Structure formats: structure tokens, C-alpha cells
């Protein structure tokens, strides 16, 4: 009997605004290339960011921050993301909007503290005793489920592991046996079992396994060498906020069953975590990994948050703070003082400021091409010319936002390529900020006001 295999769902994939960025696109002399690592133009800003990366890696950015200032749509967020890419994949990167600090669930300063501690990593090195090998035998002892007698669950199991040098058989508990079932572990898989915690990790499918699969997401791996029971060093990065939450749960400080839920964490807990981390660092078991906290829409922060941040930057456990602003001279929220970018002067004095400038027509064209390629959208020359024209006349963001609607219109024509007519129709259906303002003026009398 033939078995029909049908694709029942497409893989979900979200293309974010900056998913194409791989780095700052600099050469060995920190000179920006025209187009590299997903970035276009803004050479002066990218070269300045390259120096910032060098300073961070050399530990010379303590107590200081960065401000990226420029008009909307000039790549401020893109440069911040590129900085995080240059620092490495293990470096925590936290992107928040200043409006997120104003929450009914916690104080605004608490929200800022949590964001800062999410951006500080601790790289922990641990040596664990593990069982590692290829599963060559796995037999379950099944018993009726006490809560549902029609089902059976494993009471225990007999596991046989093998390496290139030895083979051993173990009797394992029902808890471990359940992990084997949930993870779909079977003969031919290579696994690692932490002896202390009982955690099971499936490494992949053994290259010498007899049973291979035509379908399925798995990696082929070599059979482990040496002894089955061994000491193995693991390295992983966890944030200070993760440690705060873990200690708060252990002390019953948050998520209590008998008290209202609170997401705030006591300073006592944080101080205890800091002392523990310092101890680990002194013992050589861990190292601090200062990450990046990127705060967009900085002008929405008030004087209290700015003052708190100014003090927090002096802490030895502070991340690299990058602010972004598209404001000129603006009033500092919570005061009547007008200051550059809406930021207090005493904080501005501690910031290295990077400026961005509007893109040229050629740069806009290149950016649209990159975004279309990243989204898998084919553009005709005429469509690209029209989008470039809209990017220059209206805004780059508007032109990029029209890509997806224009592609949907192309698909309605049973075409895989966006043509000029698709872009023109999309532009007629969706307006930009300027057109929206004209619309409000036209129908001002009929619109509701305050």
C-alpha cells in the first residue's frame, strides 16, 4: 500500500527589519566598505562604531555610553545591531523602547534595572560527570498509568550505551525513561546524561546506526570515544537577571501562590547574586560578559530615569548603554528644561555621540535591493526605480514597507516578480506620513478632536 506524504504546513519565518545585518562592514583598518555585512552608506557612523567595538573589547568603555543621533530612517538601530554582531554571538543584546519602562506592573526604575541586568552575561564553566554514548539497547518496563489505567507509562528502563572503547548497561528510573520517550530517543541515537541532575540531551544520530531515516531533522555524529562515564566541561552564558529571578523564586520573593504576583526583585537578592558572581569569577569558574542595552526613543525617558541611569553607569556591573534619538532640541520629560536630544547635559557629557545622515538616492536603491533579496522578493528594474523614487520623495521606510504589499499584488497576477504596476497600486492604497497629514487637513472638520 502506497503511503502518501503531504506537506501540511509551511515553516514559519519572520523577516525582521535588521535580520540581514551581519556586522559593521569594515576592513582591517576600520574603514567602512560601500556595501558590506548588510549595511549601506553611513561610513562615518560605521567607522565610529568600529572604534567603539574595539574599546568595548579592550574594557575601556566602563562608565560611558553611546548616543546614536540622526533623522528617522537613517540606520540608527541597524548600527546598534551591527555593534552587537561584531561583539559576538554570546554577548547579550537587549533592545527596548523607552516607553517600555512605564508599566503598571513595576516601577520605572525597576524596569530599567531589569533591562540593564538582562544585558549583562555570566559565562560559566562547569565540569560535570556525564554518561555519553550511543544507545545500542533500550527496553521499557511499562505499567498502567495510575491516573488513567487505559494508558501505560514506563516504571523503569534498561539502557545500554556504547562508545568505541566500551559498552555498559544501566537500570534507569521512570523519570529518566519518560525523558527518553518525550525526546523520541531510540537505538542508534547518541545521548548525554548528566548524572547529578538526570538531564538528558540528544546529540544526534550515530553514523554507524543501522536504521537511517529519509525524513526528519537530525544530525549525523560520530560515536563517542573513551569511557562512557567521564568528566566533561560545559560553557554557557546566563544573564544576571536570570540569576536574580532564580534566586527570587528560591526565596519565595516572586511568583508566590499566596501573595499577589509581582515582577519586582528585592535589592537584597541582587546584592547576593552579585557577591556570588564575584566569587565565581575569583575562583575562575566564571567571567563577566558585559552586553549591550540599546534604548530607542530616548526622548521618552524622564528626568528620574536619566538620573538613575547616570548613577547606574558608574557600577562595575553595568552593560554598554546605547541610546538612539531622532530629536533635536527638546524638553526633558518631567522638567521645563530644553536640551539637545531631550537628554540632560550631565548625561550627554558622558556619552560618545555618533551621528547619521540621510541616505543618497543610490544608497536607497541598494538598501531596497538588499531588503527585497532578504524577503525573497524579485523586483523588475521599473519597480525598483519607482520604489527608489518613493524612498527619496517620501521616506526610505515607506518604500521598504511597500515591498510586501506590492509582492502580494504580484501574486494575485500569478507572477513571482513585482512590476511597476504593483508598486503603483500599493502606493495608491497605502499612504505615508506626509500624505496622511494632508488627509487630516482635508477632513479636519469631520475628524474627532480632544
XYZ file of C-alpha atoms in Angstrom:
450
model
C 0.000 0.000 0.000
C 1.452 3.333 -1.016
C 1.936 5.939 1.664
C 1.080 9.494 0.698
C 3.257 12.183 2.194
C 1.831 15.687 2.063
C 3.237 18.988 3.212
C 0.626 20.242 5.662
C 2.264 23.447 6.821
C 4.950 25.842 5.726
C 7.819 26.688 8.015
C 7.145 29.958 9.821
C 9.815 32.513 9.124
C 9.770 36.123 10.220
C 11.995 38.520 8.335
C 12.752 41.354 10.732
C 13.886 44.818 9.722
C 17.502 44.032 10.568
C 17.776 40.263 10.049
C 20.181 40.808 7.134
C 22.826 42.599 9.229
C 25.998 40.580 9.881
C 28.337 43.289 11.174
C 29.639 46.805 10.560
C 31.238 46.038 7.184
C 34.708 47.400 7.993
C 38.134 46.403 6.660
C 41.193 45.655 8.830
C 41.910 49.401 9.114
C 38.362 50.112 10.347
C 37.455 51.765 7.046
C 33.836 51.261 6.010
C 33.152 49.485 2.716
C 30.454 50.849 0.430
C 28.207 47.803 0.915
C 29.162 45.047 3.353
C 27.604 42.837 6.054
C 24.141 44.121 5.132
C 24.972 47.802 5.746
C 24.982 50.544 3.145
C 26.464 54.041 3.427
C 26.751 55.822 6.801
C 30.519 55.314 6.563
C 31.427 57.862 9.208
C 28.960 56.394 11.718
C 30.052 52.801 10.999
C 33.747 53.664 11.408
C 32.976 55.371 14.724
C 31.039 52.285 15.793
C 34.048 50.133 14.841
C 36.220 52.093 17.268
C 33.521 51.644 19.932
C 33.688 47.869 19.408
C 37.472 47.945 19.876
C 37.099 49.957 23.105
C 34.463 47.567 24.449
C 36.611 44.508 23.709
C 39.580 46.159 25.450
C 37.432 47.001 28.500
C 37.780 50.759 28.052
C 34.088 51.729 27.880
C 33.277 51.401 31.581
C 31.138 54.246 32.916
C 30.399 55.634 29.475
C 27.639 55.218 26.952
C 26.896 55.907 23.311
C 24.314 58.095 21.644
C 23.378 57.494 18.004
C 21.609 60.625 16.771
C 20.044 61.309 13.401
C 16.815 61.764 11.438
C 14.287 58.888 11.293
C 15.178 56.062 8.924
C 18.925 56.686 8.809
C 20.093 53.353 10.258
C 20.496 54.092 13.972
C 19.045 50.760 15.076
C 20.918 48.971 12.283
C 24.250 50.282 13.594
C 23.388 49.222 17.155
C 22.540 45.708 15.931
C 25.781 45.637 13.922
C 27.763 46.534 17.053
C 26.235 43.565 18.870
C 27.079 41.270 15.925
C 30.696 42.436 15.981
C 30.954 41.717 19.715
C 29.993 38.048 19.228
C 27.030 35.713 19.494
C 27.458 35.135 23.252
C 27.223 38.848 24.010
C 23.756 39.711 25.394
C 21.952 42.329 23.296
C 18.762 43.834 24.740
C 16.646 46.146 22.574
C 13.963 48.150 24.377
C 11.923 51.244 23.695
C 11.979 53.912 26.403
C 8.189 53.682 26.583
C 8.548 50.122 27.955
C 9.872 51.498 31.240
C 6.447 52.908 32.079
C 4.469 49.898 33.234
C 1.655 49.301 35.715
C 3.375 46.105 36.873
C 6.540 47.664 38.297
C 8.298 50.938 38.995
C 10.022 52.545 36.031
C 13.422 52.377 37.738
C 12.867 48.662 38.407
C 12.107 48.141 34.699
C 15.355 49.925 33.808
C 17.368 47.840 36.310
C 15.949 44.608 34.884
C 16.760 45.699 31.325
C 20.344 46.516 32.354
C 20.835 43.176 34.129
C 19.413 41.295 31.131
C 22.272 42.868 29.170
C 24.996 41.524 31.478
C 26.023 37.928 30.948
C 27.953 35.497 33.115
C 29.938 32.899 31.180
C 30.010 29.886 33.473
C 32.377 26.962 33.125
C 31.340 23.755 34.807
C 32.803 20.281 34.860
C 30.063 17.660 35.138
C 30.114 13.877 35.435
C 28.132 12.539 32.480
C 27.252 9.315 30.704
C 27.878 9.700 26.987
C 27.457 7.126 24.263
C 25.392 5.577 21.501
C 22.141 3.901 22.556
C 22.518 0.247 21.492
C 19.749 -1.092 23.715
C 16.632 0.443 25.284
C 13.869 -1.617 26.916
C 10.992 -0.109 28.897
C 9.144 -1.686 31.817
C 5.627 -0.352 31.197
C 2.912 -0.211 33.889
C -0.678 1.198 33.876
C -0.899 4.951 34.461
C -2.374 5.404 37.990
C -4.402 8.379 36.732
C -5.567 6.708 33.519
C -5.477 2.880 33.571
C -6.086 2.720 29.814
C -2.617 4.192 29.243
C 0.775 2.802 30.168
C 3.835 4.669 31.355
C 7.406 3.468 31.967
C 8.156 2.446 35.553
C 11.806 1.946 34.671
C 14.014 1.093 31.704
C 17.154 -0.806 30.836
C 19.608 1.303 28.858
C 22.727 0.087 27.092
C 25.281 2.666 25.987
C 28.402 2.118 23.913
C 31.446 4.091 22.853
C 34.263 2.999 20.566
C 36.025 1.557 23.629
C 33.382 0.077 25.953
C 29.739 -0.900 26.445
C 27.647 -0.760 29.648
C 24.077 -1.493 30.674
C 22.211 0.660 33.217
C 18.890 0.381 35.025
C 17.240 3.832 34.933
C 14.297 5.338 36.818
C 10.866 6.069 35.442
C 11.676 9.799 35.367
C 14.610 9.223 33.034
C 12.592 6.736 30.990
C 9.895 9.387 30.479
C 12.555 11.796 29.180
C 13.627 9.157 26.650
C 10.017 8.816 25.455
C 9.364 12.566 25.253
C 12.563 13.187 23.282
C 11.960 10.212 20.989
C 15.286 8.616 21.893
C 15.821 5.186 20.351
C 18.553 2.753 19.415
C 21.172 4.478 17.251
C 20.939 7.896 18.936
C 23.948 9.462 20.676
C 22.958 10.942 24.049
C 24.499 12.644 27.090
C 23.063 12.160 30.608
C 24.066 14.468 33.466
C 24.488 12.089 36.438
C 23.737 14.770 39.042
C 20.593 16.329 37.557
C 19.409 13.454 35.368
C 19.037 15.794 32.407
C 19.147 14.015 29.042
C 20.436 15.662 25.857
C 20.144 14.118 22.415
C 23.318 14.909 20.449
C 22.331 13.337 17.134
C 22.123 10.106 15.152
C 25.124 7.788 15.165
C 26.847 7.422 11.801
C 27.142 3.681 12.380
C 23.449 3.206 13.296
C 21.754 0.544 11.194
C 18.440 2.379 10.943
C 18.618 5.595 8.959
C 15.764 7.966 8.136
C 14.897 9.630 4.841
C 12.791 12.280 6.547
C 13.433 14.053 9.816
C 15.531 16.803 11.342
C 18.609 15.221 12.931
C 22.411 15.439 12.776
C 24.716 12.535 11.993
C 27.501 12.377 14.582
C 30.481 10.140 15.332
C 30.294 7.551 18.083
C 31.948 8.996 21.234
C 35.425 7.733 22.142
C 36.824 6.694 25.510
C 34.871 5.738 28.599
C 31.099 6.064 28.907
C 31.276 7.760 32.320
C 33.508 10.802 32.118
C 34.011 14.373 33.245
C 33.051 16.935 30.648
C 33.425 20.712 30.699
C 30.393 22.787 29.723
C 30.411 26.517 28.997
C 27.222 28.551 28.827
C 26.125 32.175 29.253
C 23.364 33.204 31.635
C 22.298 36.782 32.417
C 22.327 38.455 35.818
C 18.556 38.879 35.513
C 18.131 35.121 35.057
C 20.135 34.565 38.237
C 18.063 37.233 40.040
C 14.816 35.500 39.099
C 16.126 32.063 40.046
C 17.177 33.284 43.492
C 13.918 35.185 43.969
C 11.929 32.032 43.252
C 14.072 30.041 45.648
C 13.466 32.575 48.408
C 9.764 32.883 47.615
C 10.203 36.510 46.636
C 8.213 36.315 43.415
C 5.524 34.150 41.890
C 4.197 33.179 45.349
C 0.949 31.189 45.474
C -0.359 33.164 48.441
C 0.662 36.708 47.551
C -0.192 38.979 44.597
C 2.090 38.336 41.663
C 4.960 40.812 41.498
C 7.708 41.026 38.941
C 9.899 43.273 41.097
C 13.020 41.848 42.714
C 14.450 42.935 46.071
C 17.834 44.654 46.098
C 18.969 42.124 48.737
C 18.586 39.351 46.180
C 20.545 41.290 43.567
C 23.349 42.031 46.030
C 23.544 38.334 46.927
C 23.696 37.416 43.220
C 26.457 39.980 42.624
C 28.505 38.591 45.513
C 28.060 35.033 44.242
C 29.100 36.027 40.717
C 32.193 37.833 42.060
C 33.096 34.693 43.987
C 32.747 32.555 40.846
C 34.939 34.990 38.908
C 37.638 34.951 41.623
C 37.570 31.137 41.631
C 37.956 31.055 37.861
C 34.589 29.337 37.372
C 33.009 32.245 35.509
C 33.665 35.538 33.776
C 31.522 38.620 33.299
C 30.290 39.316 29.777
C 29.098 42.944 29.571
C 26.495 43.108 26.810
C 24.653 45.916 25.067
C 21.474 47.654 26.227
C 20.008 49.568 23.290
C 17.316 52.094 24.275
C 15.318 53.505 21.384
C 13.105 56.610 21.579
C 15.339 58.034 24.313
C 13.347 61.278 24.408
C 10.506 59.381 26.155
C 12.646 58.878 29.272
C 12.064 61.352 32.111
C 14.493 63.161 34.389
C 14.230 60.469 37.083
C 15.207 57.688 34.669
C 18.078 59.766 33.272
C 19.395 60.476 36.794
C 19.134 56.800 37.716
C 20.944 55.734 34.531
C 23.685 58.297 35.134
C 24.412 56.694 38.513
C 23.994 53.111 37.294
C 26.609 53.614 34.562
C 29.237 54.010 37.297
C 28.564 50.499 38.627
C 31.180 47.837 37.933
C 28.330 45.615 36.779
C 26.905 47.850 34.060
C 26.334 46.981 30.395
C 27.299 49.111 27.429
C 24.377 51.504 27.013
C 23.493 52.743 23.530
C 20.831 55.429 23.214
C 19.124 56.448 19.977
C 17.436 59.777 19.338
C 15.815 61.445 16.341
C 15.029 64.627 18.285
C 16.747 67.982 18.001
C 16.467 70.451 20.885
C 13.642 69.080 23.011
C 12.216 69.440 26.508
C 13.495 66.926 29.039
C 10.442 64.978 30.145
C 9.434 65.891 33.688
C 11.069 69.334 33.517
C 10.808 72.647 31.631
C 14.450 72.406 30.529
C 15.214 72.258 26.801
C 18.336 70.254 25.959
C 19.949 68.680 22.860
C 18.102 65.425 22.001
C 15.976 65.876 25.140
C 18.818 64.448 27.269
C 20.270 66.172 30.383
C 23.638 67.818 29.741
C 25.388 65.978 32.594
C 24.497 62.647 30.935
C 25.358 63.925 27.445
C 28.860 64.741 28.699
C 29.393 61.027 29.410
C 28.246 59.827 26.007
C 30.230 59.273 22.844
C 27.944 60.672 20.155
C 27.644 59.141 16.675
C 25.615 60.970 14.041
C 23.836 59.564 10.988
C 22.770 61.396 7.830
C 20.003 60.919 5.242
C 20.787 58.315 2.563
C 21.584 59.268 -1.028
C 19.458 58.024 -3.929
C 21.963 55.292 -4.847
C 22.139 54.125 -1.230
C 18.346 53.963 -1.013
C 18.281 51.840 -4.181
C 20.865 49.433 -2.754
C 19.050 49.135 0.582
C 15.771 48.311 -1.179
C 17.558 45.649 -3.240
C 19.021 44.088 -0.075
C 15.678 44.099 1.742
C 13.917 42.579 -1.280
C 16.538 39.821 -1.543
C 16.277 39.120 2.197
C 12.492 38.753 1.846
C 12.774 36.624 -1.294
C 11.064 39.240 -3.487
C 12.055 39.696 -7.142
C 11.816 43.239 -8.485
C 11.751 44.408 -12.074
C 14.008 47.359 -12.927
C 10.977 49.636 -13.291
C 9.596 48.558 -9.903
C 12.969 49.174 -8.258
C 13.191 52.607 -9.884
C 9.721 53.521 -8.602
C 10.462 52.335 -5.067
C 13.709 54.319 -5.102
C 11.802 57.395 -6.239
C 9.317 56.953 -3.388
C 12.187 56.455 -0.953
C 13.765 59.756 -1.995
C 10.494 61.717 -2.210
C 8.701 60.261 0.843
C 10.951 58.139 3.058
C 13.086 55.018 2.930
C 10.851 53.300 5.476
C 7.774 53.936 3.348
C 9.446 52.458 0.267
C 10.542 49.338 2.164
C 7.090 48.925 3.717
C 5.576 48.833 0.227
C 7.631 45.758 -0.707
C 5.336 43.215 0.963
C 2.001 44.682 -0.303
C 3.429 45.006 -3.823
C 4.535 41.366 -3.728
C 1.046 40.259 -2.661
C -0.410 42.183 -5.596
C 2.087 40.490 -7.918
C 0.975 37.076 -6.639
C -2.633 37.999 -7.442
C -1.472 38.318 -11.057
C 0.101 34.853 -10.749
C 3.522 36.450 -11.081
C 6.608 35.871 -8.964
C 8.107 39.260 -9.835
C 6.971 42.698 -8.657
C 6.354 45.037 -11.586
C 5.826 48.781 -11.780
C 2.024 48.415 -11.734
C 2.204 46.514 -8.438
C 4.244 49.240 -6.758
C 1.985 51.989 -8.109
C -1.158 50.214 -6.907
C 0.379 49.567 -3.473
C 1.385 53.248 -3.232
C -2.181 54.277 -4.086
C -3.598 52.065 -1.330
C -1.111 52.865 1.452
C -0.102 56.436 2.273
C 2.973 57.788 4.022
C 3.112 60.233 6.930
C 3.071 63.300 4.669
C 0.033 62.111 2.739
C -1.679 61.187 5.986
C -1.126 64.735 7.271
C -2.655 66.170 4.104
C -5.629 63.839 4.563
C -6.141 65.123 8.114
C -6.077 68.734 6.938
C -8.591 67.983 4.185
C -11.077 66.336 6.530
C -10.122 68.194 9.687
C -13.661 69.396 10.395
C -15.064 65.868 10.264
C -12.353 64.264 12.402
C -12.764 63.870 16.169
C -10.574 66.049 18.358
C -9.662 66.194 22.032
